[in-house]
């Protein structure tokens, strides 16, 4: 059965989108509103097939029947079908299953997709009559939905759409050119998009349809915020994703995250070009920090269709703030600056901002000083010090109470003891015996005094105008994981040294940072006059 072109008038311009007014075969349903869903599904299928021809299988005219419910989600089944270039046949879920199967036989549909609760509601017929959807094509990668591998089979939930969301999607996606969709989302056919899971396993949000339309590959991540952050950064670091969808809440969590996320973030930055899709309202200062740190675009979404304002649209700055393009940066967000009475002069060996000494370690709040006291509470340990050993976790450096024990000290015994005393994320997995070295000899005082003003100016710049003294702790003044990365980059670029983020975390005061720079440089910085004037020979020539 064919649908008259007039039914497409409020959905898309067939001539502008496809160059034809003869749409392919479209399904019918009992409800008038469902016919609109059918037209939209057919148009979206053609859009995906047009933009991702390499994802088609050997039978591009194969049809899949999808049962519709109005709860505002989109199943991975439809994404797989569209990526494979099939034509979806949309059926209302109020139909009894035998009627759906009969319609499938009459129209040549070989596969029917329905939700599990629909199967239960359909007179307890079970999953027998429902055929699985084959996942084919290089872009039909489904993680966390029961898929074994491309070419395998997936039991998928229903395509459920909210009428208002469908209307916005039709206006935002189907009436726009491919170039506009790619420009608005920042996603291209070579990207892999990592997105958050919904309330039901295997259900993708409707806003992911533009990413599929742009030819991108979709990968489903976890639902928990901290779990999603770690999973996302690990995926980027391993080159398994180039686009990561983050909510505003997750971005704020990342800004105050611990060392593990900081290391993963730096690794991701050095490995790939990353595009961050921020769903929700993000503070302009946080957005600018992300943009400066990553050197990539921050594309906005409206949380429904996946499309934000056009890049050429005028952006209205938030009340009371100055936009990043219109003047000097605004003051640091309140949630990044501890109150004066909460600032910690020194946050301990790990050295992080800490309100009353509590910081995020591997995403879990913990007090480094309290962890050190816990380790030192073991009968065989006289003193303990924590340090970060890269993204693998915490390292405990301990000095034994008996420096010459009769039996060799078993570090695993200490680790097992700590597992009974601390949360798993706060247990050091590496123990170094007698690893507490004496304080190193500092640099020459003259050299240190020469570097101190330059380091202090850089710290003040990264903290955006905060008054800085030599004894101030960088993290107590509002430093966090992202600002630590910015500080390391700026010190290394401006002063010509090679500091690591771990060194900054273990030496967080301005004076300590200057000592690190002086030790790395080995000499005082050149004076401006010396750099500007050429050296004269002794004979005056």
Coordinates of C-alpha atoms in Angstrom, one line a residue:
X1 CA 0.0 0.0 0.0
X2 CA 1.2 3.5 -0.8
X3 CA 0.9 6.7 1.3
X4 CA -0.1 9.8 -0.6
X5 CA 2.6 12.5 -0.6
X6 CA 0.3 14.9 1.1
X7 CA 0.7 13.0 4.4
X8 CA 4.4 14.1 4.4
X9 CA 3.7 17.8 4.1
X10 CA 4.2 18.5 7.8
X11 CA 7.0 16.0 8.2
X12 CA 9.5 16.8 5.5
X13 CA 10.0 18.1 2.0
X14 CA 10.4 15.0 -0.2
X15 CA 11.9 17.0 -3.1
X16 CA 14.5 18.7 -0.9
X17 CA 15.3 15.6 1.0
X18 CA 15.2 12.8 -1.6
X19 CA 14.6 14.5 -5.0
X20 CA 11.4 12.6 -5.5
X21 CA 7.7 12.7 -4.4
X22 CA 7.3 8.9 -4.6
X23 CA 8.2 7.5 -1.2
X24 CA 8.8 3.8 -0.9
X25 CA 6.3 1.3 0.5
X26 CA 5.0 2.4 3.9
X27 CA 3.0 0.3 6.4
X28 CA -0.6 1.0 7.6
X29 CA -2.1 0.7 11.1
X30 CA -5.6 1.0 12.6
X31 CA -5.0 4.4 14.2
X32 CA -4.7 7.6 12.1
X33 CA -1.9 8.9 14.3
X34 CA 0.1 5.7 13.8
X35 CA 0.2 6.4 10.0
X36 CA 2.3 9.5 10.9
X37 CA 4.7 7.2 12.7
X38 CA 4.9 5.0 9.7
X39 CA 5.7 7.9 7.4
X40 CA 8.3 9.1 9.8
X41 CA 9.9 5.7 10.1
X42 CA 10.0 5.2 6.4
X43 CA 11.6 8.7 5.9
X44 CA 14.1 8.0 8.7
X45 CA 15.0 4.7 7.1
X46 CA 15.6 6.3 3.8
X47 CA 17.7 9.0 5.5
X48 CA 19.9 6.4 7.2
X49 CA 20.3 4.4 4.0
X50 CA 21.2 7.5 2.0
X51 CA 23.9 8.6 4.5
X52 CA 25.3 5.2 5.3
X53 CA 25.2 3.1 2.1
X54 CA 28.2 1.0 3.3
X55 CA 26.0 -0.3 6.1
X56 CA 23.4 -1.9 3.8
X57 CA 23.2 -5.6 3.5
X58 CA 22.5 -7.7 0.5
X59 CA 18.7 -7.2 0.7
X60 CA 18.0 -3.5 1.3
X61 CA 14.3 -3.9 0.7
X62 CA 13.8 -6.3 3.6
X63 CA 11.1 -5.0 6.0
X64 CA 10.9 -5.2 9.8
X65 CA 7.6 -4.8 11.7
X66 CA 7.9 -2.6 14.8
X67 CA 5.2 -2.2 17.4
X68 CA 4.7 1.4 18.7
X69 CA 4.0 2.6 22.2
X70 CA 4.0 6.3 23.3
X71 CA 6.6 6.4 26.0
X72 CA 9.2 8.5 24.3
X73 CA 12.0 6.0 23.7
X74 CA 13.6 4.5 20.6
X75 CA 14.7 0.8 20.5
X76 CA 18.1 -0.4 19.4
X77 CA 16.2 -2.7 17.1
X78 CA 15.2 0.3 14.9
X79 CA 18.7 1.6 14.9
X80 CA 20.0 -1.8 13.7
X81 CA 17.3 -1.9 11.1
X82 CA 17.9 1.5 9.8
X83 CA 21.7 1.0 9.8
X84 CA 21.2 -2.2 7.7
X85 CA 19.1 -0.2 5.2
X86 CA 15.8 -2.0 5.9
X87 CA 12.3 -0.5 5.6
X88 CA 10.5 -0.5 8.9
X89 CA 6.8 -1.4 9.0
X90 CA 5.2 0.3 12.0
X91 CA 2.3 -1.3 13.8
X92 CA 0.3 -0.2 16.8
X93 CA 1.0 -2.3 19.9
X94 CA -2.8 -2.5 20.6
X95 CA -3.0 -5.1 17.8
X96 CA -3.1 -8.7 19.0
X97 CA 0.0 -10.6 18.0
X98 CA -1.8 -12.9 15.6
X99 CA -3.0 -9.9 13.7
X100 CA 0.6 -8.5 13.6
X101 CA 1.9 -11.8 12.3
X102 CA -0.9 -12.0 9.7
X103 CA -0.1 -8.5 8.4
X104 CA 3.6 -9.4 8.3
X105 CA 2.8 -12.4 6.1
X106 CA 0.5 -10.4 3.8
X107 CA 3.0 -7.6 3.3
X108 CA 6.1 -9.8 3.0
X109 CA 7.6 -8.9 6.4
X110 CA 9.9 -11.5 7.7
X111 CA 10.6 -10.1 11.2
X112 CA 8.5 -8.7 14.0
X113 CA 9.9 -6.9 17.0
X114 CA 7.9 -6.4 20.2
X115 CA 8.6 -5.6 23.8
X116 CA 8.6 -8.3 26.5
X117 CA 5.6 -6.8 28.4
X118 CA 3.6 -6.8 25.1
X119 CA 4.4 -10.4 24.7
X120 CA 3.1 -11.1 28.2
X121 CA 0.0 -9.0 27.6
X122 CA -0.7 -10.8 24.3
X123 CA -2.5 -13.7 26.0
X124 CA 0.7 -15.3 27.3
X125 CA 1.9 -16.4 23.9
X126 CA 5.5 -15.9 24.8
X127 CA 8.4 -15.2 22.6
X128 CA 7.9 -18.1 20.2
X129 CA 6.1 -16.3 17.3
X130 CA 8.4 -13.3 17.5
X131 CA 11.4 -13.5 15.2
X132 CA 14.8 -11.9 16.3
X133 CA 16.2 -9.0 14.3
X134 CA 19.5 -9.9 12.6
X135 CA 22.2 -7.3 13.3
X136 CA 24.2 -6.7 10.1
X137 CA 26.5 -4.0 8.8
X138 CA 29.6 -2.5 10.3
X139 CA 27.7 0.3 12.1
X140 CA 25.2 -2.0 13.9
X141 CA 27.3 -2.5 17.0
X142 CA 25.1 -2.9 20.1
X143 CA 26.7 -3.1 23.5
X144 CA 24.8 -4.2 26.6
X145 CA 21.7 -5.4 24.7
X146 CA 22.4 -9.1 24.4
X147 CA 24.3 -8.8 21.1
X148 CA 27.1 -11.3 20.7
X149 CA 28.8 -9.7 17.7
X150 CA 27.9 -8.1 14.3
X151 CA 26.2 -10.8 12.4
X152 CA 24.6 -12.3 15.5
X153 CA 21.0 -11.9 16.7
X154 CA 19.5 -9.5 19.3
X155 CA 16.2 -9.7 21.0
X156 CA 15.1 -6.1 21.1
X157 CA 12.4 -4.0 22.7
X158 CA 9.8 -1.9 20.9
X159 CA 10.2 1.4 19.1
X160 CA 8.2 3.7 21.4
X161 CA 7.7 7.3 20.4
X162 CA 6.1 10.3 22.0
X163 CA 4.0 12.3 19.5
X164 CA 5.5 15.7 20.6
X165 CA 9.0 14.2 20.3
X166 CA 8.2 12.8 16.9
X167 CA 7.1 16.2 15.7
X168 CA 10.2 17.9 17.0
X169 CA 12.3 15.2 15.4
X170 CA 10.6 15.5 12.1
X171 CA 11.1 19.3 12.1
X172 CA 14.7 19.1 13.4
X173 CA 16.1 16.2 11.4
X174 CA 14.0 15.2 8.4
X175 CA 13.6 18.7 7.0
X176 CA 17.4 19.5 7.3
X177 CA 20.1 18.7 4.9
X178 CA 22.8 16.2 5.7
X179 CA 25.3 19.0 6.1
X180 CA 23.1 20.8 8.6
X181 CA 22.6 17.6 10.7
X182 CA 26.4 17.0 10.8
X183 CA 27.1 20.7 11.6
X184 CA 24.6 20.8 14.4
X185 CA 25.7 17.6 16.1
X186 CA 29.4 17.7 15.3
X187 CA 29.1 14.0 14.3
X188 CA 30.3 12.5 11.1
X189 CA 30.2 9.0 9.5
X190 CA 33.6 8.1 10.9
X191 CA 32.6 8.7 14.5
X192 CA 31.6 6.3 17.2
X193 CA 29.0 7.7 19.7
X194 CA 29.0 6.5 23.3
X195 CA 25.6 7.3 24.8
X196 CA 23.8 6.6 28.1
X197 CA 21.4 3.7 28.5
X198 CA 17.7 4.2 29.3
X199 CA 15.5 2.7 31.9
X200 CA 15.1 -0.4 29.8
X201 CA 18.0 -2.4 28.6
X202 CA 18.3 -2.1 24.8
X203 CA 16.3 1.1 24.5
X204 CA 18.1 4.0 23.0
X205 CA 17.0 7.6 23.4
X206 CA 15.2 9.3 20.5
X207 CA 18.0 11.9 20.3
X208 CA 20.4 9.3 19.0
X209 CA 18.6 9.1 15.6
X210 CA 20.5 12.2 14.2
X211 CA 23.8 10.5 15.1
X212 CA 22.7 7.4 13.2
X213 CA 21.4 9.6 10.3
X214 CA 24.9 11.1 10.1
X215 CA 26.3 7.6 9.6
X216 CA 27.9 7.3 13.1
X217 CA 28.3 4.0 15.0
X218 CA 26.5 3.8 18.3
X219 CA 27.7 2.1 21.5
X220 CA 25.6 1.8 24.6
X221 CA 27.3 2.7 27.9
X222 CA 26.2 2.2 31.6
X223 CA 23.5 4.1 33.4
X224 CA 25.3 5.1 36.6
X225 CA 26.9 8.6 36.3
X226 CA 30.4 7.8 37.8
X227 CA 30.4 4.4 36.0
X228 CA 29.6 6.2 32.7
X229 CA 32.4 8.7 33.2
X230 CA 35.0 6.0 33.8
X231 CA 33.6 3.9 31.0
X232 CA 33.5 6.8 28.6
X233 CA 37.0 8.0 29.2
X234 CA 38.4 4.4 29.0
X235 CA 36.6 4.0 25.7
X236 CA 38.1 7.2 24.3
X237 CA 41.5 6.3 25.6
X238 CA 41.3 2.9 23.8
X239 CA 40.0 4.6 20.6
X240 CA 36.7 2.8 21.0
X241 CA 34.7 6.1 20.9
X242 CA 35.2 9.5 19.4
X243 CA 32.0 11.2 20.6
X244 CA 30.9 11.0 24.2
X245 CA 27.5 12.2 25.4
X246 CA 27.6 13.7 28.9
X247 CA 24.9 15.4 30.9
X248 CA 25.6 18.7 32.7
X249 CA 25.6 16.8 36.0
X250 CA 28.3 14.4 34.7
X251 CA 30.4 17.3 33.5
X252 CA 30.2 18.9 37.0
X253 CA 31.2 15.6 38.5
X254 CA 34.1 15.3 36.1
X255 CA 35.3 18.8 37.1
X256 CA 35.6 17.7 40.7
X257 CA 36.8 14.2 40.0
X258 CA 39.8 12.4 41.4
X259 CA 43.1 11.4 39.9
X260 CA 41.9 8.3 38.0
X261 CA 39.6 10.4 35.8
X262 CA 42.2 13.1 35.4
X263 CA 44.7 10.6 34.0
X264 CA 42.1 9.0 31.7
X265 CA 41.1 12.5 30.5
X266 CA 44.7 13.4 29.6
X267 CA 45.1 10.1 27.8
X268 CA 41.9 10.7 25.9
X269 CA 43.0 14.2 24.9
X270 CA 46.4 13.0 23.7
X271 CA 44.9 10.1 21.7
X272 CA 41.8 11.3 19.9
X273 CA 39.8 14.2 18.7
X274 CA 36.8 14.1 21.1
X275 CA 33.5 15.8 20.7
X276 CA 31.4 16.3 23.8
X277 CA 27.7 16.3 23.5
X278 CA 26.3 18.1 26.6
X279 CA 22.7 17.4 27.3
X280 CA 21.1 19.9 29.6
X281 CA 22.1 23.3 30.9
X282 CA 25.9 23.7 31.5
X283 CA 27.5 26.6 33.3
X284 CA 29.3 28.7 30.8
X285 CA 32.5 28.7 32.9
X286 CA 32.5 24.9 33.0
X287 CA 31.9 24.7 29.3
X288 CA 34.8 27.0 28.6
X289 CA 37.1 24.9 30.9
X290 CA 36.2 21.8 29.0
X291 CA 36.8 23.5 25.6
X292 CA 40.2 24.9 26.7
X293 CA 41.3 21.6 28.2
X294 CA 40.2 19.3 25.3
X295 CA 40.6 21.7 22.4
X296 CA 37.4 20.4 20.9
X297 CA 33.9 21.5 20.2
X298 CA 31.2 21.3 22.8
X299 CA 28.0 20.5 20.9
X300 CA 24.6 21.1 22.7
X301 CA 21.6 18.9 22.6
X302 CA 18.0 19.6 23.7
X303 CA 17.8 16.2 25.4
X304 CA 15.1 15.0 22.9
X305 CA 16.2 15.1 19.3
X306 CA 19.9 15.4 19.8
X307 CA 20.1 18.7 17.9
X308 CA 21.1 22.0 19.5
X309 CA 21.0 25.5 18.1
X310 CA 22.6 26.1 14.7
X311 CA 26.3 27.1 14.9
X312 CA 25.3 30.4 13.3
X313 CA 22.6 31.2 15.9
X314 CA 23.3 34.0 18.3
X315 CA 24.0 32.7 21.7
X316 CA 22.5 34.6 24.6
X317 CA 24.9 34.8 27.6
X318 CA 23.7 33.7 31.0
X319 CA 22.5 36.5 33.3
X320 CA 25.3 37.9 35.3
X321 CA 28.0 36.2 33.3
X322 CA 30.3 37.2 30.5
X323 CA 30.5 34.7 27.6
X324 CA 33.9 33.3 26.6
X325 CA 33.9 35.2 23.3
X326 CA 32.6 38.6 24.7
X327 CA 35.1 39.5 27.4
X328 CA 37.2 38.3 30.2
X329 CA 36.3 35.0 31.9
X330 CA 33.7 35.0 34.7
X331 CA 34.5 34.2 38.3
X332 CA 34.9 30.5 39.1
X333 CA 31.6 28.7 39.7
X334 CA 30.6 28.6 43.4
X335 CA 30.7 24.8 43.5
X336 CA 34.4 24.8 42.6
X337 CA 35.5 27.3 45.3
X338 CA 35.5 26.2 48.9
X339 CA 34.5 28.6 51.6
X340 CA 37.4 30.3 53.4
X341 CA 36.7 28.3 56.6
X342 CA 36.7 25.1 54.6
X343 CA 40.0 25.6 52.7
X344 CA 42.7 23.1 53.7
X345 CA 46.3 24.4 53.8
X346 CA 47.7 21.1 52.7
X347 CA 45.5 18.2 51.6
X348 CA 48.1 15.5 52.4
X349 CA 50.4 13.4 50.3
X350 CA 47.9 13.1 47.5
X351 CA 47.2 16.8 47.7
X352 CA 43.7 17.5 46.3
X353 CA 41.2 20.2 47.0
X354 CA 39.2 18.6 49.7
X355 CA 36.4 20.3 51.7
X356 CA 37.5 19.4 55.3
X357 CA 40.0 17.0 53.8
X358 CA 37.5 14.8 51.8
X359 CA 38.3 14.3 48.1
X360 CA 37.2 12.0 45.3
X361 CA 39.5 8.9 44.9
X362 CA 38.4 6.7 42.0
X363 CA 35.0 8.4 42.2
X364 CA 34.6 7.6 46.0
X365 CA 34.9 10.3 48.7
X366 CA 37.9 9.7 51.0
X367 CA 40.3 11.5 53.2
X368 CA 43.9 10.8 52.2
X369 CA 45.2 11.6 55.7
X370 CA 42.7 9.2 57.3
X371 CA 43.7 6.5 54.9
X372 CA 47.4 7.0 55.9
X373 CA 46.4 6.8 59.5
X374 CA 44.5 3.6 58.9
X375 CA 47.5 2.0 57.2
X376 CA 49.8 3.1 60.0
X377 CA 47.4 1.4 62.4
X378 CA 48.6 -2.0 61.3
X379 CA 50.9 -3.5 64.0
X380 CA 53.8 -4.0 61.5
X381 CA 53.7 -0.4 60.1
X382 CA 55.3 2.6 61.7
X383 CA 54.5 5.2 59.0
X384 CA 52.6 5.3 55.8
X385 CA 52.4 7.7 52.8
X386 CA 50.0 7.6 49.8
X387 CA 50.9 8.4 46.3
X388 CA 49.2 7.9 42.9
X389 CA 50.7 5.3 40.6
X390 CA 49.0 6.3 37.3
X391 CA 45.5 5.2 36.5
X392 CA 46.0 1.8 38.2
X393 CA 45.1 3.1 41.6
X394 CA 46.7 4.1 44.9
X395 CA 50.2 3.1 46.1
X396 CA 51.0 2.9 49.8
X397 CA 54.7 3.6 50.8
X398 CA 55.2 2.2 54.3
X399 CA 58.0 2.1 56.8
X400 CA 58.0 -1.0 59.0
X401 CA 58.0 -0.8 62.8
X402 CA 60.7 -3.4 62.9
X403 CA 63.3 -2.4 60.2
X404 CA 64.9 -5.9 60.3
X405 CA 62.0 -8.4 60.8
X406 CA 62.8 -12.1 61.3
X407 CA 60.3 -13.1 58.6
X408 CA 59.9 -11.1 55.3
X409 CA 57.0 -8.7 55.4
X410 CA 54.1 -10.0 53.2
X411 CA 52.5 -6.9 51.5
X412 CA 49.4 -9.0 50.6
X413 CA 48.7 -9.5 54.3
X414 CA 48.5 -5.7 54.6
X415 CA 46.3 -5.3 51.6
X416 CA 43.9 -8.0 52.9
X417 CA 43.8 -6.3 56.3
X418 CA 43.0 -2.9 54.6
X419 CA 40.2 -4.5 52.6
X420 CA 38.5 -5.2 56.0
X421 CA 39.0 -1.6 57.0
X422 CA 38.4 0.5 53.9
X423 CA 36.0 0.7 50.9
X424 CA 37.4 -1.3 47.9
X425 CA 38.1 1.8 45.9
X426 CA 40.3 3.3 48.7
X427 CA 42.4 0.2 49.3
X428 CA 46.0 0.7 47.9
X429 CA 46.7 -2.2 45.5
X430 CA 50.5 -1.6 45.5
X431 CA 52.5 -1.5 48.7
X432 CA 56.2 -0.4 48.7
X433 CA 58.1 -1.3 51.9
X434 CA 60.6 1.3 53.1
X435 CA 59.6 3.4 50.1
X436 CA 59.4 6.7 52.0
X437 CA 62.5 8.6 50.8
X438 CA 64.0 11.4 52.8
X439 CA 63.2 15.0 51.7
X440 CA 65.2 15.8 48.6
X441 CA 67.7 18.6 48.6
X442 CA 66.0 21.6 47.3
X443 CA 67.2 23.8 44.5
X444 CA 69.5 26.8 44.9
X445 CA 67.6 29.5 46.8
X446 CA 68.5 32.1 44.2
X447 CA 67.2 30.0 41.4
X448 CA 64.0 29.2 43.4
X449 CA 63.3 32.9 44.1
X450 CA 63.8 33.7 40.4
X451 CA 61.2 31.1 39.3
X452 CA 58.6 31.7 42.0
X453 CA 56.9 34.8 40.5
X454 CA 56.5 33.1 37.1
X455 CA 54.9 30.0 38.7
X456 CA 52.7 32.2 40.9
X457 CA 51.4 34.1 37.9
X458 CA 50.6 30.9 36.0
X459 CA 48.7 29.5 39.0
X460 CA 46.8 32.7 39.3
X461 CA 45.9 32.6 35.6
X462 CA 44.6 29.0 35.8
X463 CA 42.6 29.9 38.9
X464 CA 41.2 32.9 37.0
X465 CA 42.3 35.8 39.0
X466 CA 42.5 34.3 42.5
X467 CA 45.2 36.0 44.7
X468 CA 48.0 33.6 45.2
X469 CA 50.7 33.5 47.8
X470 CA 53.8 31.1 47.8
X471 CA 52.4 29.1 50.7
X472 CA 48.9 28.6 49.2
X473 CA 47.8 25.2 48.2
X474 CA 46.6 25.1 44.6
X475 CA 43.8 22.7 45.4
X476 CA 42.6 24.6 48.4
X477 CA 42.2 27.7 46.2
X478 CA 39.8 25.9 43.8
X479 CA 42.1 23.6 41.8
X480 CA 40.6 20.4 40.5
X481 CA 41.4 17.6 38.0
X482 CA 40.8 19.7 34.9
X483 CA 42.5 22.7 36.2
X484 CA 45.5 20.6 37.2
X485 CA 45.8 19.4 33.6
X486 CA 45.6 23.1 32.4
X487 CA 48.3 24.1 35.0
X488 CA 50.7 21.3 33.9
X489 CA 50.2 22.2 30.2
X490 CA 50.8 25.9 30.8
X491 CA 53.8 25.4 33.0
X492 CA 55.4 23.0 30.6
X493 CA 54.6 25.3 27.6
X494 CA 55.6 28.6 29.1
X495 CA 58.6 27.6 31.2
X496 CA 60.1 24.9 29.0
X497 CA 60.0 22.1 31.6
X498 CA 58.4 18.7 31.8
X499 CA 56.2 18.3 34.9
X500 CA 53.7 15.5 35.3
X501 CA 50.2 15.8 36.8
X502 CA 51.2 13.4 39.6
X503 CA 54.1 15.7 40.6
X504 CA 51.7 18.6 40.9
X505 CA 49.3 16.5 43.0
X506 CA 52.1 15.6 45.4
X507 CA 53.5 19.1 45.6
X508 CA 50.4 21.3 45.5
X509 CA 51.8 24.6 47.1
X510 CA 53.0 27.4 44.9
X511 CA 56.5 27.2 46.5
X512 CA 56.7 23.5 46.0
X513 CA 55.7 23.9 42.3
X514 CA 58.4 26.6 41.9
X515 CA 60.9 24.2 43.5
X516 CA 59.9 21.5 41.0
X517 CA 60.3 23.9 38.1
X518 CA 63.7 25.2 39.4
X519 CA 65.0 21.6 39.8
X520 CA 63.8 20.6 36.3
X521 CA 65.3 23.8 34.7
X522 CA 68.5 23.7 36.6
X523 CA 69.1 27.4 36.2
X524 CA 67.4 30.7 36.7
X525 CA 65.0 31.9 34.0
X526 CA 66.4 34.4 31.5
X527 CA 65.7 38.0 32.2
X528 CA 63.5 39.9 29.7
X529 CA 66.4 42.3 29.0
X530 CA 68.8 39.4 28.3
X531 CA 66.3 37.8 25.9
X532 CA 65.7 41.1 24.0
X533 CA 69.3 42.3 23.6
X534 CA 71.9 40.5 21.5
X535 CA 75.1 39.5 23.3
X536 CA 78.0 41.9 22.5
X537 CA 81.5 40.8 21.9
X538 CA 84.4 41.9 24.2
X539 CA 86.0 43.9 21.4
X540 CA 82.9 46.1 20.9
X541 CA 82.1 44.9 17.4

